[in-house]
PDB file of C-alpha atoms in Angstrom:
ATOM      1  CA  MET Y   1     -54.428  85.149 265.232  1.00  0.00           C
ATOM      2  CA  SER Y   2     -50.964  85.170 266.736  1.00  0.00           C
ATOM      3  CA  LYS Y   3     -48.207  83.091 265.200  1.00  0.00           C
ATOM      4  CA  PRO Y   4     -46.750  80.131 267.083  1.00  0.00           C
ATOM      5  CA  ALA Y   5     -43.656  80.951 269.082  1.00  0.00           C
ATOM      6  CA  HIS Y   6     -41.491  78.977 266.650  1.00  0.00           C
ATOM      7  CA  ALA Y   7     -43.055  80.259 263.427  1.00  0.00           C
ATOM      8  CA  ASP Y   8     -40.069  82.444 262.538  1.00  0.00           C
ATOM      9  CA  ARG Y   9     -36.986  81.016 264.114  1.00  0.00           C
ATOM     10  CA  ARG Y  10     -34.655  83.660 262.656  1.00  0.00           C
ATOM     11  CA  THR Y  11     -36.314  86.562 264.459  1.00  0.00           C
ATOM     12  CA  ALA Y  12     -35.288  85.314 267.884  1.00  0.00           C
ATOM     13  CA  VAL Y  13     -31.556  85.924 268.044  1.00  0.00           C
ATOM     14  CA  GLY Y  14     -31.190  83.936 271.210  1.00  0.00           C
ATOM     15  CA  HIS Y  15     -32.697  80.748 269.780  1.00  0.00           C
ATOM     16  CA  PRO Y  16     -31.482  80.189 266.213  1.00  0.00           C
ATOM     17  CA  ALA Y  17     -32.038  76.717 264.790  1.00  0.00           C
ATOM     18  CA  TRP Y  18     -31.056  74.441 261.948  1.00  0.00           C
ATOM     19  CA  THR Y  19     -34.005  73.231 259.903  1.00  0.00           C
ATOM     20  CA  PRO Y  20     -34.371  69.547 260.842  1.00  0.00           C
ATOM     21  CA  ARG Y  21     -34.028  67.628 257.586  1.00  0.00           C
ATOM     22  CA  PRO Y  22     -32.158  64.422 256.654  1.00  0.00           C
ATOM     23  CA  TRP Y  23     -28.853  64.992 254.905  1.00  0.00           C
ATOM     24  CA  GLN Y  24     -29.985  63.182 251.759  1.00  0.00           C
ATOM     25  CA  ASP Y  25     -33.075  65.407 251.488  1.00  0.00           C
ATOM     26  CA  ASP Y  26     -31.341  68.704 252.198  1.00  0.00           C
ATOM     27  CA  PRO Y  27     -30.745  70.734 249.016  1.00  0.00           C
ATOM     28  CA  LEU Y  28     -27.896  72.558 250.758  1.00  0.00           C
ATOM     29  CA  PHE Y  29     -26.071  69.227 250.833  1.00  0.00           C
ATOM     30  CA  VAL Y  30     -27.364  67.366 247.775  1.00  0.00           C
ATOM     31  CA  CYS Y  31     -27.248  70.166 245.170  1.00  0.00           C
ATOM     32  CA  PRO Y  32     -23.657  71.287 245.896  1.00  0.00           C
ATOM     33  CA  LEU Y  33     -22.540  67.635 245.993  1.00  0.00           C
ATOM     34  CA  LEU Y  34     -24.085  66.909 242.610  1.00  0.00           C
ATOM     35  CA  ALA Y  35     -22.669  70.140 241.200  1.00  0.00           C
ATOM     36  CA  LEU Y  36     -19.168  69.305 242.447  1.00  0.00           C
ATOM     37  CA  VAL Y  37     -19.230  65.725 241.155  1.00  0.00           C
ATOM     38  CA  LEU Y  38     -20.637  66.793 237.785  1.00  0.00           C
ATOM     39  CA  GLY Y  39     -18.173  69.660 237.522  1.00  0.00           C
ATOM     40  CA  LEU Y  40     -15.189  67.404 238.232  1.00  0.00           C
ATOM     41  CA  LEU Y  41     -16.430  64.742 235.797  1.00  0.00           C
ATOM     42  CA  ILE Y  42     -16.786  67.350 233.049  1.00  0.00           C
ATOM     43  CA  THR Y  43     -13.457  68.948 233.900  1.00  0.00           C
ATOM     44  CA  GLN Y  44     -11.607  65.647 233.783  1.00  0.00           C
ATOM     45  CA  GLY Y  45     -13.584  64.133 230.911  1.00  0.00           C
ATOM     46  CA  LEU Y  46     -13.003  67.124 228.640  1.00  0.00           C
ATOM     47  CA  ASP Y  47      -9.543  67.911 230.065  1.00  0.00           C
ATOM     48  CA  LEU Y  48     -10.639  71.439 230.922  1.00  0.00           C
ATOM     49  CA  ASP Y  49      -7.728  71.667 233.351  1.00  0.00           C
ATOM     50  CA  GLY Y  50      -5.313  71.248 230.478  1.00  0.00           C
ATOM     51  CA  TYR Y  51      -7.198  73.470 228.030  1.00  0.00           C
ATOM     52  CA  TRP Y  52      -7.515  76.312 230.555  1.00  0.00           C
ATOM     53  CA  ALA Y  53      -3.887  76.080 231.668  1.00  0.00           C
ATOM     54  CA  ASP Y  54      -2.782  75.903 228.009  1.00  0.00           C
ATOM     55  CA  LEU Y  55      -4.759  79.046 227.225  1.00  0.00           C
ATOM     56  CA  LEU Y  56      -3.315  81.018 230.137  1.00  0.00           C
ATOM     57  CA  PHE Y  57       0.191  79.778 229.362  1.00  0.00           C
ATOM     58  CA  ARG Y  58      -0.088  80.878 225.707  1.00  0.00           C
ATOM     59  CA  LEU Y  59      -1.560  84.264 226.636  1.00  0.00           C
ATOM     60  CA  GLU Y  60       1.452  84.860 228.876  1.00  0.00           C
ATOM     61  CA  GLY Y  61       3.872  84.191 226.035  1.00  0.00           C
ATOM     62  CA  ASP Y  62       4.441  80.466 226.676  1.00  0.00           C
ATOM     63  CA  ASP Y  63       5.718  81.256 230.131  1.00  0.00           C
ATOM     64  CA  TRP Y  64       4.178  82.072 233.498  1.00  0.00           C
ATOM     65  CA  ASP Y  65       4.973  85.775 233.218  1.00  0.00           C
ATOM     66  CA  LEU Y  66       2.469  86.609 235.976  1.00  0.00           C
ATOM     67  CA  ARG Y  67       4.074  84.252 238.481  1.00  0.00           C
ATOM     68  CA  TYR Y  68       6.054  87.100 240.013  1.00  0.00           C
ATOM     69  CA  ALA Y  69       3.946  90.039 238.823  1.00  0.00           C
ATOM     70  CA  TRP Y  70       3.091  92.753 241.335  1.00  0.00           C
ATOM     71  CA  LEU Y  71      -0.693  92.284 241.178  1.00  0.00           C
ATOM     72  CA  THR Y  72      -0.858  88.493 241.203  1.00  0.00           C
ATOM     73  CA  SER Y  73       2.154  87.759 243.396  1.00  0.00           C
ATOM     74  CA  ARG Y  74       2.467  90.672 245.792  1.00  0.00           C
ATOM     75  CA  VAL Y  75      -1.103  91.984 246.083  1.00  0.00           C
ATOM     76  CA  LEU Y  76      -3.366  88.955 245.602  1.00  0.00           C
ATOM     77  CA  HIS Y  77      -1.025  86.277 246.918  1.00  0.00           C
ATOM     78  CA  GLU Y  78       1.168  87.837 249.586  1.00  0.00           C
ATOM     79  CA  TYR Y  79      -1.150  90.594 250.804  1.00  0.00           C
ATOM     80  CA  GLY Y  80      -4.120  88.290 250.293  1.00  0.00           C
ATOM     81  CA  GLN Y  81      -2.622  85.875 252.804  1.00  0.00           C
ATOM     82  CA  ARG Y  82      -2.113  88.703 255.273  1.00  0.00           C
ATOM     83  CA  PHE Y  83      -5.697  89.835 254.783  1.00  0.00           C
ATOM     84  CA  SER Y  84      -6.987  86.329 255.496  1.00  0.00           C
ATOM     85  CA  ILE Y  85      -4.867  86.114 258.650  1.00  0.00           C
ATOM     86  CA  ALA Y  86      -6.036  89.558 259.784  1.00  0.00           C
ATOM     87  CA  TRP Y  87      -9.745  88.860 259.472  1.00  0.00           C
ATOM     88  CA  GLY Y  88      -9.234  85.404 260.987  1.00  0.00           C
ATOM     89  CA  VAL Y  89      -7.621  86.946 264.063  1.00  0.00           C
ATOM     90  CA  GLY Y  90     -10.449  89.472 264.175  1.00  0.00           C
ATOM     91  CA  LEU Y  91     -13.006  86.668 264.084  1.00  0.00           C
ATOM     92  CA  LEU Y  92     -11.273  84.852 266.944  1.00  0.00           C
ATOM     93  CA  ALA Y  93     -11.200  88.070 268.969  1.00  0.00           C
ATOM     94  CA  LEU Y  94     -14.887  88.736 268.299  1.00  0.00           C
ATOM     95  CA  THR Y  95     -15.746  85.199 269.383  1.00  0.00           C
ATOM     96  CA  ALA Y  96     -13.745  85.629 272.579  1.00  0.00           C
ATOM     97  CA  VAL Y  97     -15.472  88.937 273.339  1.00  0.00           C
ATOM     98  CA  SER Y  98     -18.876  87.293 272.865  1.00  0.00           C
ATOM     99  CA  SER Y  99     -18.282  85.259 276.031  1.00  0.00           C
ATOM    100  CA  TRP Y 100     -18.774  88.357 278.189  1.00  0.00           C
ATOM    101  CA  SER Y 101     -20.412  90.947 275.917  1.00  0.00           C
ATOM    102  CA  GLN Y 102     -24.171  91.090 276.441  1.00  0.00           C
ATOM    103  CA  ARG Y 103     -24.617  92.415 272.932  1.00  0.00           C
ATOM    104  CA  LEU Y 104     -22.680  89.596 271.274  1.00  0.00           C
ATOM    105  CA  ARG Y 105     -23.621  86.750 273.602  1.00  0.00           C
ATOM    106  CA  PRO Y 106     -26.729  85.750 271.562  1.00  0.00           C
ATOM    107  CA  TYR Y 107     -24.401  85.229 268.583  1.00  0.00           C
ATOM    108  CA  ARG Y 108     -21.825  83.192 270.468  1.00  0.00           C
ATOM    109  CA  ARG Y 109     -22.899  79.778 269.196  1.00  0.00           C
ATOM    110  CA  GLY Y 110     -22.786  81.026 265.624  1.00  0.00           C
ATOM    111  CA  LEU Y 111     -19.423  82.721 266.077  1.00  0.00           C
ATOM    112  CA  VAL Y 112     -17.930  79.554 267.545  1.00  0.00           C
ATOM    113  CA  CYS Y 113     -19.266  77.558 264.587  1.00  0.00           C
ATOM    114  CA  LEU Y 114     -17.874  80.196 262.244  1.00  0.00           C
ATOM    115  CA  CYS Y 115     -14.399  79.865 263.767  1.00  0.00           C
ATOM    116  CA  ILE Y 116     -14.494  76.080 263.704  1.00  0.00           C
ATOM    117  CA  ALA Y 117     -15.700  75.980 260.090  1.00  0.00           C
ATOM    118  CA  VAL Y 118     -13.043  78.393 258.844  1.00  0.00           C
ATOM    119  CA  ILE Y 119     -10.167  76.812 260.768  1.00  0.00           C
ATOM    120  CA  THR Y 120     -11.195  73.257 259.872  1.00  0.00           C
ATOM    121  CA  SER Y 121     -11.527  74.119 256.177  1.00  0.00           C
ATOM    122  CA  LEU Y 122      -8.077  75.666 256.041  1.00  0.00           C
ATOM    123  CA  LEU Y 123      -6.489  72.862 258.069  1.00  0.00           C
ATOM    124  CA  LEU Y 124      -7.937  70.153 255.814  1.00  0.00           C
ATOM    125  CA  VAL Y 125      -6.753  71.959 252.704  1.00  0.00           C
ATOM    126  CA  SER Y 126      -3.313  72.438 254.232  1.00  0.00           C
ATOM    127  CA  LEU Y 127      -3.184  68.760 255.220  1.00  0.00           C
ATOM    128  CA  GLY Y 128      -4.054  67.719 251.688  1.00  0.00           C
ATOM    129  CA  LYS Y 129      -1.394  70.003 250.235  1.00  0.00           C
ATOM    130  CA  HIS Y 130       1.278  68.465 252.432  1.00  0.00           C
ATOM    131  CA  MET Y 131       0.208  64.838 251.978  1.00  0.00           C
ATOM    132  CA  LEU Y 132      -0.548  64.712 248.247  1.00  0.00           C
ATOM    133  CA  ALA Y 133       2.340  65.011 245.806  1.00  0.00           C
ATOM    134  CA  LEU Y 134       0.281  66.424 242.958  1.00  0.00           C
ATOM    135  CA  PRO Y 135       1.844  68.874 240.507  1.00  0.00           C
ATOM    136  CA  CYS Y 136       1.163  72.533 239.896  1.00  0.00           C
ATOM    137  CA  PRO Y 137       1.042  73.581 236.243  1.00  0.00           C
ATOM    138  CA  TRP Y 138       4.484  75.178 236.596  1.00  0.00           C
ATOM    139  CA  ASP Y 139       5.904  71.799 237.705  1.00  0.00           C
ATOM    140  CA  LEU Y 140       5.015  69.993 234.480  1.00  0.00           C
ATOM    141  CA  SER Y 141       7.343  69.808 231.499  1.00  0.00           C
ATOM    142  CA  ARG Y 142       4.333  70.735 229.390  1.00  0.00           C
ATOM    143  CA  TYR Y 143       4.604  74.203 230.922  1.00  0.00           C
ATOM    144  CA  GLY Y 144       8.348  74.481 231.269  1.00  0.00           C
ATOM    145  CA  GLY Y 145       8.724  72.500 234.495  1.00  0.00           C
ATOM    146  CA  ASP Y 146      10.912  69.539 235.423  1.00  0.00           C
ATOM    147  CA  VAL Y 147       8.240  66.865 235.955  1.00  0.00           C
ATOM    148  CA  ALA Y 148       7.638  64.652 232.943  1.00  0.00           C
ATOM    149  CA  GLY Y 149       4.094  64.032 231.782  1.00  0.00           C
ATOM    150  CA  ALA Y 150       0.977  66.155 231.658  1.00  0.00           C
ATOM    151  CA  ALA Y 151      -1.404  64.385 234.041  1.00  0.00           C
ATOM    152  CA  VAL Y 152      -2.971  66.730 236.568  1.00  0.00           C
ATOM    153  CA  TYR Y 153      -3.625  64.041 239.165  1.00  0.00           C
ATOM    154  CA  ALA Y 154      -0.522  61.861 238.754  1.00  0.00           C
ATOM    155  CA  LEU Y 155       1.391  61.439 242.006  1.00  0.00           C
ATOM    156  CA  HIS Y 156       5.059  62.402 241.920  1.00  0.00           C
ATOM    157  CA  PRO Y 157       6.433  61.463 245.363  1.00  0.00           C
ATOM    158  CA  GLY Y 158       9.565  63.309 246.303  1.00  0.00           C
ATOM    159  CA  GLU Y 159       9.358  65.644 243.312  1.00  0.00           C
ATOM    160  CA  VAL Y 160       6.429  67.973 243.876  1.00  0.00           C
ATOM    161  CA  GLY Y 161       3.874  68.803 246.497  1.00  0.00           C
ATOM    162  CA  GLY Y 162       1.819  71.561 248.018  1.00  0.00           C
ATOM    163  CA  CYS Y 163      -0.348  72.069 244.942  1.00  0.00           C
ATOM    164  CA  PHE Y 164      -3.607  70.286 245.770  1.00  0.00           C
ATOM    165  CA  PRO Y 165      -6.109  71.351 246.964  1.00  0.00           C
ATOM    166  CA  ALA Y 166      -5.856  75.088 246.258  1.00  0.00           C
ATOM    167  CA  GLY Y 167      -4.878  76.682 249.552  1.00  0.00           C
ATOM    168  CA  HIS Y 168      -5.056  80.319 248.536  1.00  0.00           C
ATOM    169  CA  ALA Y 169      -8.521  79.966 247.019  1.00  0.00           C
ATOM    170  CA  ALA Y 170      -9.642  78.235 250.212  1.00  0.00           C
ATOM    171  CA  GLY Y 171      -8.795  81.458 252.044  1.00  0.00           C
ATOM    172  CA  GLY Y 172     -11.724  82.947 250.167  1.00  0.00           C
ATOM    173  CA  TYR Y 173     -14.065  79.981 249.914  1.00  0.00           C
ATOM    174  CA  CYS Y 174     -13.938  79.379 253.672  1.00  0.00           C
ATOM    175  CA  LEU Y 175     -16.089  82.529 253.844  1.00  0.00           C
ATOM    176  CA  PHE Y 176     -18.985  80.324 252.733  1.00  0.00           C
ATOM    177  CA  ALA Y 177     -19.392  79.856 256.476  1.00  0.00           C
ATOM    178  CA  LEU Y 178     -20.874  83.375 256.588  1.00  0.00           C
ATOM    179  CA  PHE Y 179     -23.864  82.090 254.628  1.00  0.00           C
ATOM    180  CA  PHE Y 180     -24.607  79.425 257.217  1.00  0.00           C
ATOM    181  CA  PHE Y 181     -24.086  81.961 259.996  1.00  0.00           C
ATOM    182  CA  ALA Y 182     -26.536  84.371 258.358  1.00  0.00           C
ATOM    183  CA  ARG Y 183     -29.167  81.620 258.083  1.00  0.00           C
ATOM    184  CA  GLN Y 184     -29.340  81.429 261.859  1.00  0.00           C
ATOM    185  CA  TYR Y 185     -29.687  85.121 262.641  1.00  0.00           C
ATOM    186  CA  PRO Y 186     -31.700  88.123 261.385  1.00  0.00           C
ATOM    187  CA  LEU Y 187     -28.987  89.442 259.077  1.00  0.00           C
ATOM    188  CA  GLY Y 188     -31.095  89.908 255.960  1.00  0.00           C
ATOM    189  CA  ARG Y 189     -31.187  87.463 253.059  1.00  0.00           C
ATOM    190  CA  ALA Y 190     -28.616  84.768 253.748  1.00  0.00           C
ATOM    191  CA  ILE Y 191     -27.973  84.264 250.029  1.00  0.00           C
ATOM    192  CA  TRP Y 192     -26.175  87.620 249.867  1.00  0.00           C
ATOM    193  CA  TRP Y 193     -23.652  86.375 252.411  1.00  0.00           C
ATOM    194  CA  LEU Y 194     -22.361  83.955 249.800  1.00  0.00           C
ATOM    195  CA  ALA Y 195     -20.923  86.913 247.892  1.00  0.00           C
ATOM    196  CA  PRO Y 196     -17.728  87.338 249.971  1.00  0.00           C
ATOM    197  CA  GLY Y 197     -16.763  83.685 249.593  1.00  0.00           C
ATOM    198  CA  ILE Y 198     -17.552  83.609 245.872  1.00  0.00           C
ATOM    199  CA  VAL Y 199     -15.824  86.892 245.019  1.00  0.00           C
ATOM    200  CA  VAL Y 200     -12.713  86.403 247.155  1.00  0.00           C
ATOM    201  CA  GLY Y 201     -12.433  82.698 246.322  1.00  0.00           C
ATOM    202  CA  ILE Y 202     -12.656  83.224 242.561  1.00  0.00           C
ATOM    203  CA  THR Y 203     -10.291  86.216 242.706  1.00  0.00           C
ATOM    204  CA  TYR Y 204      -7.662  84.329 244.685  1.00  0.00           C
ATOM    205  CA  GLY Y 205      -8.136  81.203 242.596  1.00  0.00           C
ATOM    206  CA  LEU Y 206      -7.820  83.010 239.264  1.00  0.00           C
ATOM    207  CA  ALA Y 207      -4.720  84.845 240.461  1.00  0.00           C
ATOM    208  CA  GLN Y 208      -3.058  81.536 241.302  1.00  0.00           C
ATOM    209  CA  GLU Y 209      -4.115  79.987 237.998  1.00  0.00           C
ATOM    210  CA  LEU Y 210      -2.562  82.947 236.183  1.00  0.00           C
ATOM    211  CA  ARG Y 211       0.648  82.343 238.135  1.00  0.00           C
ATOM    212  CA  GLY Y 212       0.665  78.662 237.139  1.00  0.00           C
ATOM    213  CA  ALA Y 213       0.161  77.555 240.742  1.00  0.00           C
ATOM    214  CA  HIS Y 214      -3.102  75.620 240.347  1.00  0.00           C
ATOM    215  CA  PHE Y 215      -5.368  73.940 237.875  1.00  0.00           C
ATOM    216  CA  LEU Y 216      -9.056  74.819 237.604  1.00  0.00           C
ATOM    217  CA  SER Y 217     -10.231  71.654 239.339  1.00  0.00           C
ATOM    218  CA  HIS Y 218      -7.946  72.359 242.315  1.00  0.00           C
ATOM    219  CA  ASP Y 219     -10.054  75.423 243.064  1.00  0.00           C
ATOM    220  CA  MET Y 220     -13.284  73.487 242.551  1.00  0.00           C
ATOM    221  CA  VAL Y 221     -12.231  70.896 245.125  1.00  0.00           C
ATOM    222  CA  SER Y 222     -11.279  73.590 247.635  1.00  0.00           C
ATOM    223  CA  ALA Y 223     -14.614  75.339 247.143  1.00  0.00           C
ATOM    224  CA  GLY Y 224     -16.487  72.076 247.683  1.00  0.00           C
ATOM    225  CA  LEU Y 225     -14.464  71.171 250.754  1.00  0.00           C
ATOM    226  CA  CYS Y 226     -15.078  74.581 252.347  1.00  0.00           C
ATOM    227  CA  TRP Y 227     -18.811  74.342 251.628  1.00  0.00           C
ATOM    228  CA  PHE Y 228     -19.278  70.889 253.131  1.00  0.00           C
ATOM    229  CA  VAL Y 229     -17.158  71.645 256.176  1.00  0.00           C
ATOM    230  CA  SER Y 230     -19.241  74.745 256.895  1.00  0.00           C
ATOM    231  CA  TYR Y 231     -22.462  72.836 256.286  1.00  0.00           C
ATOM    232  CA  THR Y 232     -21.441  70.047 258.650  1.00  0.00           C
ATOM    233  CA  VAL Y 233     -20.170  72.328 261.419  1.00  0.00           C
ATOM    234  CA  PHE Y 234     -23.307  74.462 261.487  1.00  0.00           C
ATOM    235  CA  ARG Y 235     -25.626  71.481 261.188  1.00  0.00           C
ATOM    236  CA  ILE Y 236     -23.984  69.814 264.179  1.00  0.00           C
ATOM    237  CA  GLY Y 237     -23.482  73.055 266.079  1.00  0.00           C
ATOM    238  CA  PHE Y 238     -27.127  74.057 265.854  1.00  0.00           C
ATOM    239  CA  ALA Y 239     -28.633  70.606 266.305  1.00  0.00           C
ATOM    240  CA  LYS Y 240     -29.359  71.186 270.008  1.00  0.00           C
ATOM    241  CA  ALA Y 241     -30.804  74.608 269.291  1.00  0.00           C
ATOM    242  CA  SER Y 242     -33.075  73.007 266.716  1.00  0.00           C
ATOM    243  CA  ASP Y 243     -34.260  70.404 269.202  1.00  0.00           C
ATOM    244  CA  HIS Y 244     -34.968  73.152 271.728  1.00  0.00           C
ATOM    245  CA  VAL Y 245     -37.112  75.110 269.279  1.00  0.00           C
ATOM    246  CA  ASN Y 246     -39.055  72.059 268.086  1.00  0.00           C
ATOM    247  CA  GLN Y 247     -39.898  71.093 271.645  1.00  0.00           C
ATOM    248  CA  SER Y 248     -41.007  74.597 272.671  1.00  0.00           C
TER     249      SER Y 248
END
């Protein structure tokens, strides 16, 4: 007996579709949301931000010795930014080429969603960094800075800024969009496409924590923001494709 035409939606590259499911019943939305909320509650309740920053600060000799180190500052921060820009430009170019390339045209919807998800994630993080005057560890007097107090989420208008959410880590976590892209096309197991975002995001985030640039929860918020932006963009972007498949 032959399978219905819509039995395996990921085998037809030209007609990918988002599984129609209410937001509140979708584990891709609910589970990450619960994990983020629980993680932030634990982090703040147990002051893991402070304990982790204290540990790193002590290991570096009660100073942020790695703030200007070659590996953390030059390679992972400076060159990391250039790497993110380079692959972002490459993604934009690939999306543009898909408008006339017969080979890439079936992937055009996904590539457009990929661009929108990545750009939106980075813009929202950048907006937050410029609007919220939250301190970096190196700003606080607790770690040799000039800002009195030790509260991670205390606003200090006019004194600090650009520290929340974690922008550099977002350059890695925005790659979560690859997972949602892979769910729509026959690219193997989509779960493996989470690896780039996890590996690059954690690497960038840890490098910045070692430099005293961010607290642990800053990276958690950036990871959550990138996930939900990608989820929303692909859900909306493939809604019409889903309707088309269900009606066929």
